[in-house]
Tab-separated table of C-alpha atoms in Angstrom:
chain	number	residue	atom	x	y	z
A	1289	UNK	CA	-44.309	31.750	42.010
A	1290	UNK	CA	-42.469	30.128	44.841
A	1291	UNK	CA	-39.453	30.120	42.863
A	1292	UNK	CA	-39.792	33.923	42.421
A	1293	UNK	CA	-40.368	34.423	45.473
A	1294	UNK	CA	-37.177	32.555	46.483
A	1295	UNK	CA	-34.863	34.302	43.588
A	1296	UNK	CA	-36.117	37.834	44.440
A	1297	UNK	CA	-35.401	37.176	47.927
A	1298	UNK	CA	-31.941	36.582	47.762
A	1299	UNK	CA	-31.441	39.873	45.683
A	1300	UNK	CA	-32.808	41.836	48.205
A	1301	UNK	CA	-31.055	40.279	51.154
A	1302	UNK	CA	-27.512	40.654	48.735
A	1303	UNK	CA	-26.848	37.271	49.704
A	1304	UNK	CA	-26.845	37.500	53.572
A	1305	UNK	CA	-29.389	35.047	54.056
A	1306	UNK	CA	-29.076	36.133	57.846
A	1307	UNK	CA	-30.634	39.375	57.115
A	1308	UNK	CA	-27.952	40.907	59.305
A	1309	UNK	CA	-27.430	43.597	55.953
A	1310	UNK	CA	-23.982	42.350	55.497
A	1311	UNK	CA	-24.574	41.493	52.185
A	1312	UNK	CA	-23.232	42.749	48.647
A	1313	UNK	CA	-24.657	45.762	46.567
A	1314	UNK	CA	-27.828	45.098	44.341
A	1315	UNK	CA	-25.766	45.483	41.108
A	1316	UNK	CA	-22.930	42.638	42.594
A	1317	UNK	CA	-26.306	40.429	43.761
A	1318	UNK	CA	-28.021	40.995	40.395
A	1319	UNK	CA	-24.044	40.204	38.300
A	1320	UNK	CA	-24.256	37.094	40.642
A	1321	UNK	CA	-27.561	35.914	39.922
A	1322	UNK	CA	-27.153	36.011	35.943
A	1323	UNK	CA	-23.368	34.313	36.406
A	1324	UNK	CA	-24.764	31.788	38.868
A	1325	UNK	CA	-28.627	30.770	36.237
A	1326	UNK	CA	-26.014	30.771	33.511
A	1327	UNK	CA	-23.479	28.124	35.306
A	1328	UNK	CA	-26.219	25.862	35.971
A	1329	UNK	CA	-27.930	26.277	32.644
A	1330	UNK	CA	-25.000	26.010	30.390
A	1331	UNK	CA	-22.689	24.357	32.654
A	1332	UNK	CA	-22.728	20.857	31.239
A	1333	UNK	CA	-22.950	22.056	27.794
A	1334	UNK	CA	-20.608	18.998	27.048
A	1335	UNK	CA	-21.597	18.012	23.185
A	1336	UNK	CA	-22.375	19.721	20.054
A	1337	UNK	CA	-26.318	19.063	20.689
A	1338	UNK	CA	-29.980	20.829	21.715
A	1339	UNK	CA	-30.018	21.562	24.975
A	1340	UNK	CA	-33.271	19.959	26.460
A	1341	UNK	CA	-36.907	21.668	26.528
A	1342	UNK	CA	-36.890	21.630	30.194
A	1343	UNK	CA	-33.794	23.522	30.352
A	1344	UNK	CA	-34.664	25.976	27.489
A	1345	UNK	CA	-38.038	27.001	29.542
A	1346	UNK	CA	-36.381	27.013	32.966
A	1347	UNK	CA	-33.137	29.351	30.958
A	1348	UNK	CA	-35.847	31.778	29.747
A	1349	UNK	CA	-37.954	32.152	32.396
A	1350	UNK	CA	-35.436	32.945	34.761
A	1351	UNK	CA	-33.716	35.381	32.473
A	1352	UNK	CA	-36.608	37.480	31.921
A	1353	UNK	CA	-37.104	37.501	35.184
A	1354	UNK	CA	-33.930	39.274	36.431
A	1355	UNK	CA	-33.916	41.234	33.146
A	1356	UNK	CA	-37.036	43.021	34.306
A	1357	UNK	CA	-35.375	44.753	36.207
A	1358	UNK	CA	-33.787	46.658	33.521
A	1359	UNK	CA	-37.408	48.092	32.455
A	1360	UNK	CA	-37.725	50.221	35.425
A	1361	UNK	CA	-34.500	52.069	35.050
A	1362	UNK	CA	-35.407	54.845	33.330
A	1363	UNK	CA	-34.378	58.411	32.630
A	1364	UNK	CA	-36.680	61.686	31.943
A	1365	UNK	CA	-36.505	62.941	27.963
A	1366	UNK	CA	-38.429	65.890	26.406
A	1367	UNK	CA	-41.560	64.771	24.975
A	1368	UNK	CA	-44.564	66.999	23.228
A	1369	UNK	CA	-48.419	66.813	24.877
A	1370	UNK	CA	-51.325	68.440	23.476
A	1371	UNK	CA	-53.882	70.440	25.947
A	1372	UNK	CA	-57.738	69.632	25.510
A	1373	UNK	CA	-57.648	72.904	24.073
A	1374	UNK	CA	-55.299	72.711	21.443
A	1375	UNK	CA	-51.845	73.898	23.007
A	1376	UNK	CA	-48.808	71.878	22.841
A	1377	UNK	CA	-46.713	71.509	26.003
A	1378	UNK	CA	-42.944	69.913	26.351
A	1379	UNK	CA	-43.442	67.920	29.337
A	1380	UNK	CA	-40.543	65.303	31.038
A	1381	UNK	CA	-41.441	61.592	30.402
A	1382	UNK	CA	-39.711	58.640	31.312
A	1383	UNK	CA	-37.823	56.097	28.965
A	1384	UNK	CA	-35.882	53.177	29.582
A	1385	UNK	CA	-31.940	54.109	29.654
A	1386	UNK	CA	-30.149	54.786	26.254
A	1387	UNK	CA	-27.643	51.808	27.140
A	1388	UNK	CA	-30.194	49.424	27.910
A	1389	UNK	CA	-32.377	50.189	25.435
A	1390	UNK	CA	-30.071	49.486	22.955
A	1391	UNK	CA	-28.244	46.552	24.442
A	1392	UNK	CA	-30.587	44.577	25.920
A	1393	UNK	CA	-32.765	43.617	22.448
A	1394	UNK	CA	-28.987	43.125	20.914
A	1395	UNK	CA	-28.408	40.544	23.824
A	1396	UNK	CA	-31.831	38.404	23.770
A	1397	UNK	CA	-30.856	38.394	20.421
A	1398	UNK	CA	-27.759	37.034	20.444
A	1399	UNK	CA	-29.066	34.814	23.045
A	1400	UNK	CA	-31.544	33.089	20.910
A	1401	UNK	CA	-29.387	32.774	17.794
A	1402	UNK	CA	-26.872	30.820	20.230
A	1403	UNK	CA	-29.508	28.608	21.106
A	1404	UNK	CA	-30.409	27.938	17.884
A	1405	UNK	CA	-26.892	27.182	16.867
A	1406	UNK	CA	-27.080	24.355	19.416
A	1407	UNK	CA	-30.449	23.096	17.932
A	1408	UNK	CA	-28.825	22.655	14.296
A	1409	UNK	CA	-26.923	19.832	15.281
A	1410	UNK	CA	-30.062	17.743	16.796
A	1411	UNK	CA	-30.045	15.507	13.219
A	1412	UNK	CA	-26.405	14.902	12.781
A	1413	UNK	CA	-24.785	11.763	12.445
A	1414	UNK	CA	-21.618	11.739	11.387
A	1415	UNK	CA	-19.825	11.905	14.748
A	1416	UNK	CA	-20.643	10.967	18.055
A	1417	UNK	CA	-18.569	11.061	21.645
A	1418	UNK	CA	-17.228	8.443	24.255
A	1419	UNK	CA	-16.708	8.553	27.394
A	1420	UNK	CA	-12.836	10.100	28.465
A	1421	UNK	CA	-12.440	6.611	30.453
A	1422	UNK	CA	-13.705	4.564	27.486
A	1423	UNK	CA	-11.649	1.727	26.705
A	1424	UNK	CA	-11.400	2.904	22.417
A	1425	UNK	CA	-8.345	4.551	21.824
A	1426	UNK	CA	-8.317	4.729	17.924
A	1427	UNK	CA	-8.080	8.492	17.226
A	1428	UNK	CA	-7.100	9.292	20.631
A	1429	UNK	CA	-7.338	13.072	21.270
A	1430	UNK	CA	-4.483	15.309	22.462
A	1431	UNK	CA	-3.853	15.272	26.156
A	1432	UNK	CA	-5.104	18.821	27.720
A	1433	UNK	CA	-6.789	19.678	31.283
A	1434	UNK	CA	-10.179	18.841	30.365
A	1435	UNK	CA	-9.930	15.283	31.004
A	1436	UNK	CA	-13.745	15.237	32.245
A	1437	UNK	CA	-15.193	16.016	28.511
A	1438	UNK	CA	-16.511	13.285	26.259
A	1439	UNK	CA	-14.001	12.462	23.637
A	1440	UNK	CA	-15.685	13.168	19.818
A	1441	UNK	CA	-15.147	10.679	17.407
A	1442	UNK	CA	-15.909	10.641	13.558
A	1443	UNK	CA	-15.453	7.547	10.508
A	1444	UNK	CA	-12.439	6.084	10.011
A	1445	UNK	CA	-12.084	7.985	6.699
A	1446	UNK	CA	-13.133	11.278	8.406
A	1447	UNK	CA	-16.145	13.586	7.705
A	1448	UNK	CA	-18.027	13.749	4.670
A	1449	UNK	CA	-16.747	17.185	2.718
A	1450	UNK	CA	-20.495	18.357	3.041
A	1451	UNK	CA	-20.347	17.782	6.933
A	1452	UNK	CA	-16.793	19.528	7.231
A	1453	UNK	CA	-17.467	22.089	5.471
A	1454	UNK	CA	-21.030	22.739	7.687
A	1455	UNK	CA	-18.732	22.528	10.409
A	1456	UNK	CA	-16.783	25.578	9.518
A	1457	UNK	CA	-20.006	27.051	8.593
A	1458	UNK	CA	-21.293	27.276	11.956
A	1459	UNK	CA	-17.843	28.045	13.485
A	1460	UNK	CA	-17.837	31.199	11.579
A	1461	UNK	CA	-21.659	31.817	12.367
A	1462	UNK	CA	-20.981	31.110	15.834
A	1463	UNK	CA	-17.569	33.505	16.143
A	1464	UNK	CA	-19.818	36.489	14.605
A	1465	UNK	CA	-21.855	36.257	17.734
A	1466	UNK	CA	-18.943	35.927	20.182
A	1467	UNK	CA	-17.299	39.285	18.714
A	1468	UNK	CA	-20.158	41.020	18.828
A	1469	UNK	CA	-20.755	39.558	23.021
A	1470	UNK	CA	-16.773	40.506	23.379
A	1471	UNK	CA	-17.483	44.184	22.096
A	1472	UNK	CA	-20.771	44.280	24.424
A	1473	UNK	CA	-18.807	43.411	27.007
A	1474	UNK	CA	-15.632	45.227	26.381
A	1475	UNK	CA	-17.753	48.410	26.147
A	1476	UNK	CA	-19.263	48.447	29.383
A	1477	UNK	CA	-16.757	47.420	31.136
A	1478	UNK	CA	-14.626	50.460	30.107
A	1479	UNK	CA	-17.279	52.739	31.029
A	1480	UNK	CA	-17.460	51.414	35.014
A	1481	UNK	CA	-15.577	53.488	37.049
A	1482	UNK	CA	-12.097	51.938	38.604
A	1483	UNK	CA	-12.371	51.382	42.163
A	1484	UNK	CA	-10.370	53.581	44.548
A	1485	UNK	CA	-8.957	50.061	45.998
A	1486	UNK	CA	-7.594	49.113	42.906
A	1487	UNK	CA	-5.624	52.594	42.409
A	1488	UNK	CA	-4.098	52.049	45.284
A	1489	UNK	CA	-3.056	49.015	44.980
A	1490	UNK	CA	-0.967	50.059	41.298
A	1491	UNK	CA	2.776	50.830	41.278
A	1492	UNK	CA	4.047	54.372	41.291
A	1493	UNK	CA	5.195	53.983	37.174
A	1494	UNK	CA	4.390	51.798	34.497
A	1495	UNK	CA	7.974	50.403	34.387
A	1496	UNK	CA	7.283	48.397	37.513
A	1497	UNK	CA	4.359	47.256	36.505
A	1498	UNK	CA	5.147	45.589	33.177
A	1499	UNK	CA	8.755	44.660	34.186
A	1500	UNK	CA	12.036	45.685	32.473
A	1501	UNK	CA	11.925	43.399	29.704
A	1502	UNK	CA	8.440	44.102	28.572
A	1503	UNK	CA	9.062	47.990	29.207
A	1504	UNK	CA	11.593	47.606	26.992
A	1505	UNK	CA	9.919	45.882	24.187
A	1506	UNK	CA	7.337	48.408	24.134
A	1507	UNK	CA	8.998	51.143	23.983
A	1508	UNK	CA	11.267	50.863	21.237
A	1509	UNK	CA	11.525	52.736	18.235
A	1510	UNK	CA	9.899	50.572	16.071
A	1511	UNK	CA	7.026	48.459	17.734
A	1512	UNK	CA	5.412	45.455	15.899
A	1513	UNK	CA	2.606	44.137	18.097
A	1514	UNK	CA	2.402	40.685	16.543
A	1515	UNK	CA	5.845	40.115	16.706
A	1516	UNK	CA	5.790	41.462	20.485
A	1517	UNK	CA	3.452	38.790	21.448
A	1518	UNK	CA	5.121	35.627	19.307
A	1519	UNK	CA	8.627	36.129	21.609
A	1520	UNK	CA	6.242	35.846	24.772
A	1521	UNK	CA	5.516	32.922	26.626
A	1522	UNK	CA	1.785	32.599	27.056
A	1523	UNK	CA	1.963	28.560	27.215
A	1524	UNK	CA	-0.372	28.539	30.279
A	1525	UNK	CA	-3.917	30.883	31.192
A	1526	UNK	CA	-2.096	31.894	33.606
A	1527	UNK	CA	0.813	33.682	32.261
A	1528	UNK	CA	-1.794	35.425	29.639
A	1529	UNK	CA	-3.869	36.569	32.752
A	1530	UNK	CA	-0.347	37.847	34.383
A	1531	UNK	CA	0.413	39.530	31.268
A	1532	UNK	CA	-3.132	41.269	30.685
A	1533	UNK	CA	-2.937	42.338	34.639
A	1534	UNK	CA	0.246	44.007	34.133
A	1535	UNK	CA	-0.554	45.971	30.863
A	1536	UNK	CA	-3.995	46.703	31.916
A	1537	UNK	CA	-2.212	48.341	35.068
A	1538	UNK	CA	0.427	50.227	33.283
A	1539	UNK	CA	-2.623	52.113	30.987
A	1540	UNK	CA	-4.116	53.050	34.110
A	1541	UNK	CA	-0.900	54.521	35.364
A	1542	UNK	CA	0.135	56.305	32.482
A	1543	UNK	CA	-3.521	57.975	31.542
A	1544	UNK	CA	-3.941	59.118	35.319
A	1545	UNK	CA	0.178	60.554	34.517
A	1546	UNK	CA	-0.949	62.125	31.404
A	1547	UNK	CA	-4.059	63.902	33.389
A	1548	UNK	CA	-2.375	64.760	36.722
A	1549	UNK	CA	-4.365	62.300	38.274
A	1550	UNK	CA	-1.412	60.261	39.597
A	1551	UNK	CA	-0.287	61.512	43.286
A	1552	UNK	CA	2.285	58.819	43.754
A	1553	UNK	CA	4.694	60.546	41.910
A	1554	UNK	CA	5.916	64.002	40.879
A	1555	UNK	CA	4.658	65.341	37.511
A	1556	UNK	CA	8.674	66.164	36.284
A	1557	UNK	CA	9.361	63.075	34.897
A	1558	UNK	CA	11.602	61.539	32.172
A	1559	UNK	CA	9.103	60.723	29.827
A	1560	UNK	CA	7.423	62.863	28.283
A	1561	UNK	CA	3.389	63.613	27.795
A	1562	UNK	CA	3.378	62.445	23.983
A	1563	UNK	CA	5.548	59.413	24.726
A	1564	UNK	CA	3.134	58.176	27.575
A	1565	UNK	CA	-0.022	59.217	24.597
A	1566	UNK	CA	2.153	56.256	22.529
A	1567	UNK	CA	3.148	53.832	24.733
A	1568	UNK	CA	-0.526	53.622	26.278
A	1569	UNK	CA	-1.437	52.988	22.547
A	1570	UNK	CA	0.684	50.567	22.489
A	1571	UNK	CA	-0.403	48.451	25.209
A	1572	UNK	CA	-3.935	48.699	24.203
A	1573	UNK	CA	-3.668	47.428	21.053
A	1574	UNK	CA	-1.366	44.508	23.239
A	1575	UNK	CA	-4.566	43.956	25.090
A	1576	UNK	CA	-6.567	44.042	22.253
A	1577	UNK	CA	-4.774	41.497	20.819
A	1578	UNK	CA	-4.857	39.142	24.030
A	1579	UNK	CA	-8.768	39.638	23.785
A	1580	UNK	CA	-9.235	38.019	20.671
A	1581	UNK	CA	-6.412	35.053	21.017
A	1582	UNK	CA	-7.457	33.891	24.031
A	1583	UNK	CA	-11.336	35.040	24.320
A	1584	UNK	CA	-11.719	32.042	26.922
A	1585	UNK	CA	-9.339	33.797	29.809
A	1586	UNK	CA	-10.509	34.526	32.995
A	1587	UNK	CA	-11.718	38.420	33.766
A	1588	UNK	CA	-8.135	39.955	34.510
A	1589	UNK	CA	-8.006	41.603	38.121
A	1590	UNK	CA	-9.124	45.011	36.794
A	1591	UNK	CA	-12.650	43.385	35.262
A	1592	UNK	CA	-13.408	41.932	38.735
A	1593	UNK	CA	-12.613	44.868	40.932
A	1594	UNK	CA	-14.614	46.928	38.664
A	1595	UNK	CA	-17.379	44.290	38.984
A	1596	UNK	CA	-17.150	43.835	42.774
A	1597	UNK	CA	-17.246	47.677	43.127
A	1598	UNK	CA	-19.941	48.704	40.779
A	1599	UNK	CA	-23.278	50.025	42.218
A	1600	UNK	CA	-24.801	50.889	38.566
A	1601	UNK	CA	-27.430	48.446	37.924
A	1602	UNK	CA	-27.973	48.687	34.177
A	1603	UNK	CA	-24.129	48.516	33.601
A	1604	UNK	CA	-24.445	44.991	36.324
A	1605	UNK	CA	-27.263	43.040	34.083
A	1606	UNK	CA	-25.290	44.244	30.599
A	1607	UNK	CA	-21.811	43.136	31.955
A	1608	UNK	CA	-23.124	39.725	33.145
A	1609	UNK	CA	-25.332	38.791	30.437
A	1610	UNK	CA	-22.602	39.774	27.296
A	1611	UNK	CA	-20.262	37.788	29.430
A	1612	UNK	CA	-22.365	34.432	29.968
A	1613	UNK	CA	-22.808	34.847	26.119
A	1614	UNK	CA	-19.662	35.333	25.225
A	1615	UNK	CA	-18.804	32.170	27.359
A	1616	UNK	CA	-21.067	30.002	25.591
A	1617	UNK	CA	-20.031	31.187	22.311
A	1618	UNK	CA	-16.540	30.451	22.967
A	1619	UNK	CA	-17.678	27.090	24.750
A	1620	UNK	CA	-19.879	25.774	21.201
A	1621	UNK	CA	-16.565	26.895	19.593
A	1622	UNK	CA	-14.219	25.340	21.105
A	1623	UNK	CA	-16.614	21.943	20.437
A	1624	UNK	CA	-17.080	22.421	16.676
A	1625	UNK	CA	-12.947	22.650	16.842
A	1626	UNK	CA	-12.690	19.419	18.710
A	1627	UNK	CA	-14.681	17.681	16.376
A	1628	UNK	CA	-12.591	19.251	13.584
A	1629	UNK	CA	-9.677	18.677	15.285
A	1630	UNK	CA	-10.676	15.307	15.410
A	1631	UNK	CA	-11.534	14.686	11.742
A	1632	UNK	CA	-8.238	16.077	11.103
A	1633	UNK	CA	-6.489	13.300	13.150
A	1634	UNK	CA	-8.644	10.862	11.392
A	1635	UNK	CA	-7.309	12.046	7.997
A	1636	UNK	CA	-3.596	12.650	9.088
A	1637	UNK	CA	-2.947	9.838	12.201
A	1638	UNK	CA	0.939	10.784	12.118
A	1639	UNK	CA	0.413	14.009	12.971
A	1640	UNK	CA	-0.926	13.537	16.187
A	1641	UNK	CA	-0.211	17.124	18.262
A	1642	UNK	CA	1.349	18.607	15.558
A	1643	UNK	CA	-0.880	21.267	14.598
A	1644	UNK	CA	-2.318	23.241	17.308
A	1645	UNK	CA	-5.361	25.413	17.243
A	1646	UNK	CA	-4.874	28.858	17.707
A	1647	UNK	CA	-7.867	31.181	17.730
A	1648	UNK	CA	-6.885	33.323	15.973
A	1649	UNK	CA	-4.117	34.130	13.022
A	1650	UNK	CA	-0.249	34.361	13.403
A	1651	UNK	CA	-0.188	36.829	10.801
A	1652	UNK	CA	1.999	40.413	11.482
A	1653	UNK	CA	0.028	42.985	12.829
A	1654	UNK	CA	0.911	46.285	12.256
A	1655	UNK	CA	-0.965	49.769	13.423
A	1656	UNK	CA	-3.079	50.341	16.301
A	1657	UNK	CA	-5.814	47.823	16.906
A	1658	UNK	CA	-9.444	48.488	18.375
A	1659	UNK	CA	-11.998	46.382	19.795
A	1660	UNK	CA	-14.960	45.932	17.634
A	1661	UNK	CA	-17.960	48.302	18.067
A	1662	UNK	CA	-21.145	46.791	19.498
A	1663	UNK	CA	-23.310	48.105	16.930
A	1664	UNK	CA	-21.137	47.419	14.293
A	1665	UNK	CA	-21.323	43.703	15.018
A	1666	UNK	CA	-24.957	43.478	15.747
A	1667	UNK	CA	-25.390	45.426	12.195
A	1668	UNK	CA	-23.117	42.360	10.475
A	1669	UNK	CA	-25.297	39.613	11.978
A	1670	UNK	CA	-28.788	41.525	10.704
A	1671	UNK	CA	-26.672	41.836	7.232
A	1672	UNK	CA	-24.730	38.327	6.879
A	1673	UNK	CA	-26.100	37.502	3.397
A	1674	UNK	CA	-26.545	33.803	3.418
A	1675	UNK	CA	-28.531	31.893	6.180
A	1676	UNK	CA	-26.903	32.173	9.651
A	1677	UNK	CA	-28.831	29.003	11.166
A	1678	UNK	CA	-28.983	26.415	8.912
A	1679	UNK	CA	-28.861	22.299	10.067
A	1680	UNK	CA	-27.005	19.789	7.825
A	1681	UNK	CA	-29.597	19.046	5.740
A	1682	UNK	CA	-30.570	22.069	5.038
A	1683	UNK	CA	-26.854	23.183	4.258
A	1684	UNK	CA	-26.941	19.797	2.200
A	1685	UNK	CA	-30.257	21.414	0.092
A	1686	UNK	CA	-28.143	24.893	0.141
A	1687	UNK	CA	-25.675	23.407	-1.898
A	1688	UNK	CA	-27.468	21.676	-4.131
A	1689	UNK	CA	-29.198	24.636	-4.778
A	1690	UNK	CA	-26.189	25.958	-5.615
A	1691	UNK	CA	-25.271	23.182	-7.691
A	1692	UNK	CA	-28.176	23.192	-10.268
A	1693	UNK	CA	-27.654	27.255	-10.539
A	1694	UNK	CA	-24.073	26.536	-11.686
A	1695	UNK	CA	-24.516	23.361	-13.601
A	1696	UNK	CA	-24.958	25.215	-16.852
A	1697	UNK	CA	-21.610	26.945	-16.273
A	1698	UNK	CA	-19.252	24.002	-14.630
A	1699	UNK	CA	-21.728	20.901	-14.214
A	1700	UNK	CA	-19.070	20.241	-11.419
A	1701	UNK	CA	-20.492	19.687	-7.904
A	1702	UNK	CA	-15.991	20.771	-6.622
A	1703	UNK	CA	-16.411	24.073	-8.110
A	1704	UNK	CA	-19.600	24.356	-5.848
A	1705	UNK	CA	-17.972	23.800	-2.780
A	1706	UNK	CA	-15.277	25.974	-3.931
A	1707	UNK	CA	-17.470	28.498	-4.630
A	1708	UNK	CA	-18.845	28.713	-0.952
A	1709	UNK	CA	-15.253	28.607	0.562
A	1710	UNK	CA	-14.739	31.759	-1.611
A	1711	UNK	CA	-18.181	32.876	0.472
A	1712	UNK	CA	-16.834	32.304	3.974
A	1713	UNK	CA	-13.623	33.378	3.219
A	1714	UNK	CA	-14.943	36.851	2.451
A	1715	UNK	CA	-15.836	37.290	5.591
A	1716	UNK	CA	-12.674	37.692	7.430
A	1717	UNK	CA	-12.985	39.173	11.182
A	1718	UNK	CA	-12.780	42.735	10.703
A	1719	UNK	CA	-11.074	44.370	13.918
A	1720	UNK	CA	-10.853	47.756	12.997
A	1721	UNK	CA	-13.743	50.186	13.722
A	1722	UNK	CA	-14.833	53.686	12.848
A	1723	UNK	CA	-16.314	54.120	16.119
A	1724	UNK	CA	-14.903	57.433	17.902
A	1725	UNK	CA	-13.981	55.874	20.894
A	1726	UNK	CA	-11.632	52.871	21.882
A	1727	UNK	CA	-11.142	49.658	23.532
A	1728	UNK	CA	-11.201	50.763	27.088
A	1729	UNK	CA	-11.476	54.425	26.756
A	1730	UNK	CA	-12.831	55.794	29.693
A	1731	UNK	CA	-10.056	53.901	32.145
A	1732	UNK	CA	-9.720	56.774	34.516
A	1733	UNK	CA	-12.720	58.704	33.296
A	1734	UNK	CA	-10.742	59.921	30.468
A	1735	UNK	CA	-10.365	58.615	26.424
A	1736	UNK	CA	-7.295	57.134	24.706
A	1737	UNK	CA	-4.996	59.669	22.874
A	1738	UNK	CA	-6.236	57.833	19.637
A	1739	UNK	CA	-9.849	59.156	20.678
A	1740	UNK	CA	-8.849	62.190	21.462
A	1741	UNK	CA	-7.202	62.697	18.071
């Protein structure tokens, strides 16, 4: 209780602990206090293992309480009432918000199957971690900034095929959740309003925003996305985060052009309305693209001012609780690939750095690209046909299973484990969505000319 009382305190003071009222808006104190439980829940979320009991209980009873709020933000719908006398009457009740209502369950849910994820690997044994000062340099790791996490180390002959291949398994599992946390998150965000600050601050055209070269690029005849991004140099976070800032700016530009929102400029320009409708296509299916490579990057400066600025409480707790998610998605991720990156060294020592990991495919992109629906995601996970938690030995009983159905046909425990490669392969990340509106559609208060089409 004394903890409440201590949480609840600093929401309602916005952070001034002087009391003076200086501090930030509810929604920015509420985003704060979900960002801040996560960091100190998840932060040290070092190794591929459970988290503790203590720091379950403490994660969900801290959660639920700042995601009460959400049940008293309600809005009045049309409901029926009988009379003690037979009649019927429409009166006004009250029901929790249509966006919370139908995000919040999807989030507590992807919550708990990320926890679970974490409690899969309490049993395995077939690699373990050393300190980054430790003395054993046999299947050193590739040199990258984060020098303070344990190193993961497997057998001198690598991973069992069984354990590899589990691996994978719950890579895949894992990346189902952090689209569906991306799209969560993607979605409200493009529904907050942009901050008068932050129009202010653009350029007067979206030629000095991107630059000359990347102008040019884009507006070309013939655009190829992929190939757009592969002559770019986004070695570092933050030359991604520059490049996201500056295509994020020019969409804002050209949709408040295309809707004679724009006063820094005179409407007679050079360019006309249905070449600003393709070029802002264009850059969002850039954008798009950036999402899903790098779904680790920092919130580009257009996410923050919209989070600074934003006094909507329901769109505060869904904003910061898709985006702790999708952090801790990405960070049990990027784990399973350091282990596999690992075993790979283990089987091929000479290649050392050769082969880095990319999240996601080089492979040519071609059309306009949209951010996966929320619902659509969420309606995968309740659908993914085989088991999405599942430790090693139960994968170990899965294929056996497996094995003694096909023995009659192959007797051949290879054409087994072939057969569930086939199984994960068929689920590719699908990208493309039905949904009627896209990635960042309401930037400006107004949808993208492939919504309005």
């Amino acid at each position: 209780m004394d903890l409440m009382k201590e949480r609840f305190a600093k929401l309602l003071l916005g952070e001034d602990m002087s009391g003076g009222g200086k501090g930030v808006s509810s929604a920015l104190a509420l985003s704060n206090a979900i960002t801040n439980l996560a960091a100190s829940v998840f932060g040290e979320q070092w190794r591929l293992e459970p988290m503790s009991q203590e720091r379950k209980s403490r994660w969900r009873r801290e959660i639920d309480w700042l995601l009460s709020v959400t049940d008293h933000i309600v809005e009045f719908v049309p409901s029926q009432q009988k009379t003690k006398d037979g009649m019927c009457m429409e009166i006004m009740v009250t029901r929790q918000r249509t966006d919370l209502h139908m995000n919040i369950p999807a989030l507590r849910k992807l919550d708990a199957m990320l926890i679970e994820y974490l409690d899969n690997f309490k049993d395995q044994d077939e690699f373990w971690y050393v300190k980054r000062d430790s003395d054993d340099k046999s299947n050193d790791q590739r040199q990258d900034d984060k020098w303070w996490l344990p190193k993961p180390k497997v057998p001198p002959n690598g991973l069992s095929e069984v354990s590899r291949r589990w691996l994978q398994f719950q890579k895949d599992s894992v990346n189902q959740v952090l689209k569906a946390a991306m799209a969560i998150n993607a979605q409200v965000l493009s529904e907050m309003e942009i901050p008068d600050t932050y129009i202010e601050s653009l350029p007067k055209n979206g030629r000095a925003s991107l630059g000359d070269s990347i102008y040019r690029s884009i507006t070309v005849d013939h655009f190829d996305p992929g190939q757009f991004i592969s002559t770019l140099d986004l070695s570092t976070e933050h030359k991604v985060l520059d490049l996201e800032n500056r295509i994020e700016a020019s969409i804002v530009i050209w949709k408040r052009k295309m809707n004679n929102k724009d006063t820094k400029s005179t409407w007679g320009s050079a360019v006309s309305s249905e070449k600003r409708e393709l070029f802002e296509e264009r850059a969002e299916t850039i954008l798009v693209l950036l999402k899903q490579r790098f779904p680790g990057i920092s919130q580009s400066t257009l996410d923050i001012s919209k989070i600074q600025y934003n006094k909507d409480m329901g769109q505060s707790v869904l904003e910061s609780y898709s985006r702790i998610l999708e952090s801790l998605a990405y960070t049990v991720i990027s784990r399973i690939e350091d282990v596999l990156h690992a075993n790979h060294l283990a089987l091929n020592p000479s290649q050392g750095d050769a082969n880095k990991r990319r999240s996601v495919s080089d492979s040519p992109v071609k059309g306009p690209v949209k951010f996966p629906d929320p619902g659509e995601e969420i309606e995968k996970l309740n659908n993914m046909e085989t088991p999405a938690s599942m430790t090693l030995s139960d994968f170990m009983g899965w294929h056996l299973d497996q094995e003694s159905e096909k023995k009659k046909e192959t007797g051949n425990l290879e054409d087994v484990l072939n057969f569930e490669d086939m199984k994960l392969a068929s689920k590719p990340a699908n990208v493309v969505t039905s949904k009627k509106f896209s990635y960042r559609e309401n930037l400006g208060g107004f949808r993208s000319p492939t919504a309005r089409h």
